[in-house]
Amino acid sequence: MPEGDTVWRAARELNAALAGRTLTRCDIRVPKFATVDFTGETVQNVVARGKHLLIRVGGEDGWTIHSHLKMEGLWHIYAKGAKWRRPAFKARCILETPDSAAVGFELGFLKVLPRSAEEEAVGYLGPDLLGPDWDPEEALRRLRTQPDRPIGLALLDQRNLAGIGNVYRCELCFLAGVHPLTPVAGVRDLPRMVALAKKLLEANKARSTRATTGNLRGNTLWVYGREHRGCLRCGTRVTLEQLGDNELELRDLYYCPYCQPASTAAAE
């Protein structure tokens, strides 16, 4: 699933292509919004809010095209008339200007809402790690409201802090030396973990290769996806399990049983 850095980058590219330009084509391929047509309207800007993308069309009282990439979604920018790199039947939103086309493929969520409804749509999100509203103290306060919740679940909860996905969840727990099942109250230095989350997303937001090891080639991640190889620090075989609040929300969980001993999972 795309994480906050990927979405931030997508918003930057969409904003560069669309902001200030008049739409010459608007094709929203979602039944509920299929009749919506913003042709002739001007795109005000495109912003990221955690893992959400908001394309604002028209003036202050205009509309917002709200999308979430979920597991498979992505936005492409093409020169006008260029061949798409994905099949047309997978396109869910097409926005063209005189110069370019922005195409959203396999978007997990796509909705059109009045600009005034943005707060209702994304206001529940915690502080955005890559947003102007970033507030580490507020993120810590929200995390600590459920002291017995496993940190591996709390970090993924976008209501606590927005932008962390499964890769960062696993890598953050490893870098902190914390077992993912450790209760929030049992994490010895929670402020450091939150600060590290900010540092990692900031470091990766402008590059296509996500790295937590400092290497942009080869081994870019410490434990994520390494269940058949081993921890980069100690060589111990990485454990792969699944963790989620329920069966529908299970996500792969990678950790090193040596560097992140289960004993840390008990609150101290």
C-alpha positions as a Python dict, from the first residue, in 0.01 Angstrom:
ca = {
    (1, 'M'): (0, 0, 0),
    (2, 'P'): (138, 346, -88),
    (3, 'E'): (251, 534, 222),
    (4, 'G'): (262, 901, 313),
    (5, 'D'): (581, 975, 121),
    (6, 'T'): (442, 823, -200),
    (7, 'V'): (119, 1020, -169),
    (8, 'W'): (308, 1344, -92),
    (9, 'R'): (510, 1293, -410),
    (10, 'A'): (198, 1218, -613),
    (11, 'A'): (36, 1539, -486),
    (12, 'R'): (344, 1741, -579),
    (13, 'E'): (347, 1601, -934),
    (14, 'L'): (-28, 1644, -980),
    (15, 'N'): (-10, 1998, -850),
    (16, 'A'): (270, 2083, -1094),
    (17, 'A'): (64, 1947, -1384),
    (18, 'L'): (-281, 2077, -1290),
    (19, 'A'): (-270, 2379, -1058),
    (20, 'G'): (-379, 2700, -1226),
    (21, 'R'): (-483, 2522, -1544),
    (22, 'T'): (-828, 2492, -1698),
    (23, 'L'): (-964, 2142, -1749),
    (24, 'T'): (-1045, 2049, -2108),
    (25, 'R'): (-1172, 1706, -2010),
    (26, 'C'): (-1310, 1555, -1690),
    (27, 'D'): (-1409, 1188, -1690),
    (28, 'I'): (-1488, 1032, -1352),
    (29, 'R'): (-1556, 662, -1395),
    (30, 'V'): (-1737, 591, -1071),
    (31, 'P'): (-2113, 534, -1111),
    (32, 'K'): (-2217, 774, -836),
    (33, 'F'): (-2012, 1059, -986),
    (34, 'A'): (-2016, 966, -1355),
    (35, 'T'): (-2221, 1273, -1448),
    (36, 'V'): (-1983, 1515, -1273),
    (37, 'D'): (-1803, 1726, -1531),
    (38, 'F'): (-1555, 1997, -1435),
    (39, 'T'): (-1459, 2080, -1793),
    (40, 'G'): (-1394, 2454, -1813),
    (41, 'E'): (-1315, 2481, -1442),
    (42, 'T'): (-969, 2573, -1310),
    (43, 'V'): (-777, 2348, -1071),
    (44, 'Q'): (-682, 2548, -764),
    (45, 'N'): (-426, 2306, -618),
    (46, 'V'): (-358, 1946, -520),
    (47, 'V'): (-262, 1855, -165),
    (48, 'A'): (-188, 1541, 31),
    (49, 'R'): (-343, 1471, 370),
    (50, 'G'): (-175, 1163, 509),
    (51, 'K'): (-253, 895, 250),
    (52, 'H'): (-538, 1098, 97),
    (53, 'L'): (-521, 1316, -216),
    (54, 'L'): (-737, 1625, -253),
    (55, 'I'): (-770, 1785, -599),
    (56, 'R'): (-943, 2120, -554),
    (57, 'V'): (-1138, 2253, -851),
    (58, 'G'): (-1294, 2598, -886),
    (59, 'G'): (-1283, 2879, -633),
    (60, 'E'): (-1301, 2874, -254),
    (61, 'D'): (-1660, 2750, -275),
    (62, 'G'): (-1573, 2489, -537),
    (63, 'W'): (-1531, 2115, -527),
    (64, 'T'): (-1278, 1855, -422),
    (65, 'I'): (-1194, 1528, -596),
    (66, 'H'): (-1096, 1308, -302),
    (67, 'S'): (-900, 990, -373),
    (68, 'H'): (-714, 723, -177),
    (69, 'L'): (-476, 485, -351),
    (70, 'K'): (-542, 188, -119),
    (71, 'M'): (-344, -118, -232),
    (72, 'E'): (-318, -84, -610),
    (73, 'G'): (-399, 275, -699),
    (74, 'L'): (-171, 528, -862),
    (75, 'W'): (-182, 851, -1059),
    (76, 'H'): (7, 903, -1384),
    (77, 'I'): (87, 1229, -1561),
    (78, 'Y'): (109, 1217, -1941),
    (79, 'A'): (187, 1468, -2209),
    (80, 'K'): (-125, 1550, -2409),
    (81, 'G'): (-195, 1263, -2649),
    (82, 'A'): (74, 1030, -2509),
    (83, 'K'): (0, 659, -2479),
    (84, 'W'): (-99, 542, -2133),
    (85, 'R'): (117, 288, -1954),
    (86, 'R'): (-187, 117, -1799),
    (87, 'P'): (-500, -29, -1964),
    (88, 'A'): (-777, 224, -2016),
    (89, 'F'): (-1033, 4, -1841),
    (90, 'K'): (-841, 50, -1515),
    (91, 'A'): (-871, 429, -1528),
    (92, 'R'): (-1107, 576, -1268),
    (93, 'C'): (-1046, 947, -1320),
    (94, 'I'): (-915, 1142, -1620),
    (95, 'L'): (-835, 1512, -1594),
    (96, 'E'): (-693, 1683, -1903),
    (97, 'T'): (-557, 2031, -1957),
    (98, 'P'): (-431, 2185, -2283),
    (99, 'D'): (-85, 2044, -2202),
    (100, 'S'): (-123, 1720, -2010),
    (101, 'A'): (-345, 1448, -1871),
    (102, 'A'): (-365, 1318, -1514),
    (103, 'V'): (-505, 966, -1496),
    (104, 'G'): (-592, 783, -1175),
    (105, 'F'): (-577, 405, -1214),
    (106, 'E'): (-737, 148, -982),
    (107, 'L'): (-807, 408, -716),
    (108, 'G'): (-930, 237, -402),
    (109, 'F'): (-1149, 532, -314),
    (110, 'L'): (-1279, 816, -529),
    (111, 'K'): (-1538, 1072, -431),
    (112, 'V'): (-1643, 1424, -525),
    (113, 'L'): (-1742, 1654, -241),
    (114, 'P'): (-1800, 2025, -179),
    (115, 'R'): (-1488, 2205, -59),
    (116, 'S'): (-1669, 2283, 264),
    (117, 'A'): (-1693, 1907, 336),
    (118, 'E'): (-1317, 1842, 337),
    (119, 'E'): (-1290, 1867, 713),
    (120, 'E'): (-1566, 1613, 756),
    (121, 'A'): (-1391, 1378, 513),
    (122, 'V'): (-1036, 1391, 651),
    (123, 'G'): (-1064, 1582, 976),
    (124, 'Y'): (-1044, 1263, 1180),
    (125, 'L'): (-682, 1210, 1074),
    (126, 'G'): (-403, 1272, 1319),
    (127, 'P'): (-118, 1516, 1254),
    (128, 'D'): (27, 1467, 906),
    (129, 'L'): (393, 1366, 920),
    (130, 'L'): (456, 1555, 595),
    (131, 'G'): (197, 1826, 636),
    (132, 'P'): (201, 2184, 763),
    (133, 'D'): (-6, 2071, 1061),
    (134, 'W'): (260, 1831, 1193),
    (135, 'D'): (252, 1838, 1573),
    (136, 'P'): (459, 1569, 1748),
    (137, 'E'): (308, 1644, 2088),
    (138, 'E'): (-43, 1591, 1954),
    (139, 'A'): (67, 1266, 1786),
    (140, 'L'): (212, 1145, 2117),
    (141, 'R'): (-104, 1243, 2303),
    (142, 'R'): (-317, 1044, 2061),
    (143, 'L'): (-92, 739, 2075),
    (144, 'R'): (-101, 742, 2455),
    (145, 'T'): (-480, 745, 2476),
    (146, 'Q'): (-464, 365, 2429),
    (147, 'P'): (-163, 264, 2639),
    (148, 'D'): (-232, -109, 2615),
    (149, 'R'): (-260, -116, 2237),
    (150, 'P'): (31, -285, 2054),
    (151, 'I'): (261, -23, 1903),
    (152, 'G'): (247, -217, 1575),
    (153, 'L'): (-123, -136, 1551),
    (154, 'A'): (-109, 214, 1697),
    (155, 'L'): (144, 332, 1438),
    (156, 'L'): (-80, 223, 1150),
    (157, 'D'): (-385, 400, 1293),
    (158, 'Q'): (-415, 717, 1086),
    (159, 'R'): (-615, 878, 1366),
    (160, 'N'): (-295, 892, 1571),
    (161, 'L'): (-54, 1023, 1307),
    (162, 'A'): (-113, 1025, 934),
    (163, 'G'): (123, 880, 678),
    (164, 'I'): (271, 562, 823),
    (165, 'G'): (205, 244, 626),
    (166, 'N'): (315, -113, 671),
    (167, 'V'): (673, -68, 553),
    (168, 'Y'): (741, 218, 792),
    (169, 'R'): (556, 41, 1073),
    (170, 'C'): (794, -255, 1051),
    (171, 'E'): (1108, -50, 996),
    (172, 'L'): (1031, 193, 1280),
    (173, 'C'): (980, -89, 1529),
    (174, 'F'): (1310, -243, 1419),
    (175, 'L'): (1507, 81, 1441),
    (176, 'A'): (1364, 142, 1788),
    (177, 'G'): (1450, -213, 1895),
    (178, 'V'): (1086, -266, 1989),
    (179, 'H'): (881, -580, 1934),
    (180, 'P'): (567, -479, 1738),
    (181, 'L'): (340, -628, 2005),
    (182, 'T'): (485, -406, 2275),
    (183, 'P'): (208, -198, 2434),
    (184, 'V'): (235, 174, 2368),
    (185, 'A'): (300, 227, 2738),
    (186, 'G'): (591, -18, 2721),
    (187, 'V'): (784, 168, 2451),
    (188, 'R'): (1079, 318, 2638),
    (189, 'D'): (1126, 625, 2420),
    (190, 'L'): (805, 693, 2230),
    (191, 'P'): (901, 1055, 2145),
    (192, 'R'): (1215, 926, 1972),
    (193, 'M'): (1010, 680, 1767),
    (194, 'V'): (772, 955, 1657),
    (195, 'A'): (1064, 1184, 1570),
    (196, 'L'): (1223, 901, 1370),
    (197, 'A'): (899, 849, 1177),
    (198, 'K'): (909, 1215, 1075),
    (199, 'K'): (1277, 1191, 980),
    (200, 'L'): (1228, 880, 762),
    (201, 'L'): (932, 1016, 568),
    (202, 'E'): (1102, 1350, 514),
    (203, 'A'): (1415, 1175, 386),
    (204, 'N'): (1218, 961, 141),
    (205, 'K'): (944, 1194, 21),
    (206, 'A'): (1128, 1332, -282),
    (207, 'R'): (1285, 1008, -410),
    (208, 'S'): (1139, 703, -577),
    (209, 'T'): (1353, 452, -383),
    (210, 'R'): (1239, 419, -23),
    (211, 'A'): (1529, 351, 212),
    (212, 'T'): (1565, 321, 588),
    (213, 'T'): (1918, 179, 592),
    (214, 'G'): (2089, 474, 427),
    (215, 'N'): (2150, 274, 109),
    (216, 'L'): (1963, 362, -208),
    (217, 'R'): (2075, 46, -387),
    (218, 'G'): (2072, -314, -275),
    (219, 'N'): (1955, -355, 83),
    (220, 'T'): (1737, -50, 137),
    (221, 'L'): (1524, -192, 423),
    (222, 'W'): (1630, -359, 748),
    (223, 'V'): (1359, -624, 791),
    (224, 'Y'): (1063, -559, 562),
    (225, 'G'): (1032, -833, 301),
    (226, 'R'): (1337, -1020, 435),
    (227, 'E'): (1171, -1331, 581),
    (228, 'H'): (1378, -1558, 355),
    (229, 'R'): (1706, -1374, 401),
    (230, 'G'): (1759, -1233, 745),
    (231, 'C'): (1805, -923, 952),
    (232, 'L'): (2064, -690, 803),
    (233, 'R'): (2204, -611, 1147),
    (234, 'C'): (2250, -955, 1303),
    (235, 'G'): (2164, -1208, 1031),
    (236, 'T'): (1887, -1375, 1231),
    (237, 'R'): (1602, -1499, 1014),
    (238, 'V'): (1332, -1236, 1005),
    (239, 'T'): (991, -1344, 1137),
    (240, 'L'): (686, -1290, 919),
    (241, 'E'): (348, -1281, 1088),
    (242, 'Q'): (25, -1091, 1035),
    (243, 'L'): (-121, -823, 1258),
    (244, 'G'): (-440, -622, 1239),
    (245, 'D'): (-735, -508, 1445),
    (246, 'N'): (-947, -774, 1273),
    (247, 'E'): (-918, -1036, 997),
    (248, 'L'): (-1005, -783, 727),
    (249, 'E'): (-723, -552, 834),
    (250, 'L'): (-441, -804, 869),
    (251, 'R'): (-109, -682, 730),
    (252, 'D'): (226, -857, 696),
    (253, 'L'): (446, -793, 997),
    (254, 'Y'): (824, -832, 977),
    (255, 'Y'): (1057, -821, 1275),
    (256, 'C'): (1387, -963, 1398),
    (257, 'P'): (1335, -1190, 1702),
    (258, 'Y'): (1690, -1113, 1820),
    (259, 'C'): (1704, -737, 1774),
    (260, 'Q'): (1340, -701, 1883),
    (261, 'P'): (1301, -961, 2159),
    (262, 'A'): (953, -1058, 2269),
    (263, 'S'): (1039, -956, 2624),
    (264, 'T'): (1001, -596, 2515),
    (265, 'A'): (636, -671, 2442),
    (266, 'A'): (556, -650, 2813),
    (267, 'A'): (495, -307, 2957),
    (268, 'E'): (755, -208, 3212),
}
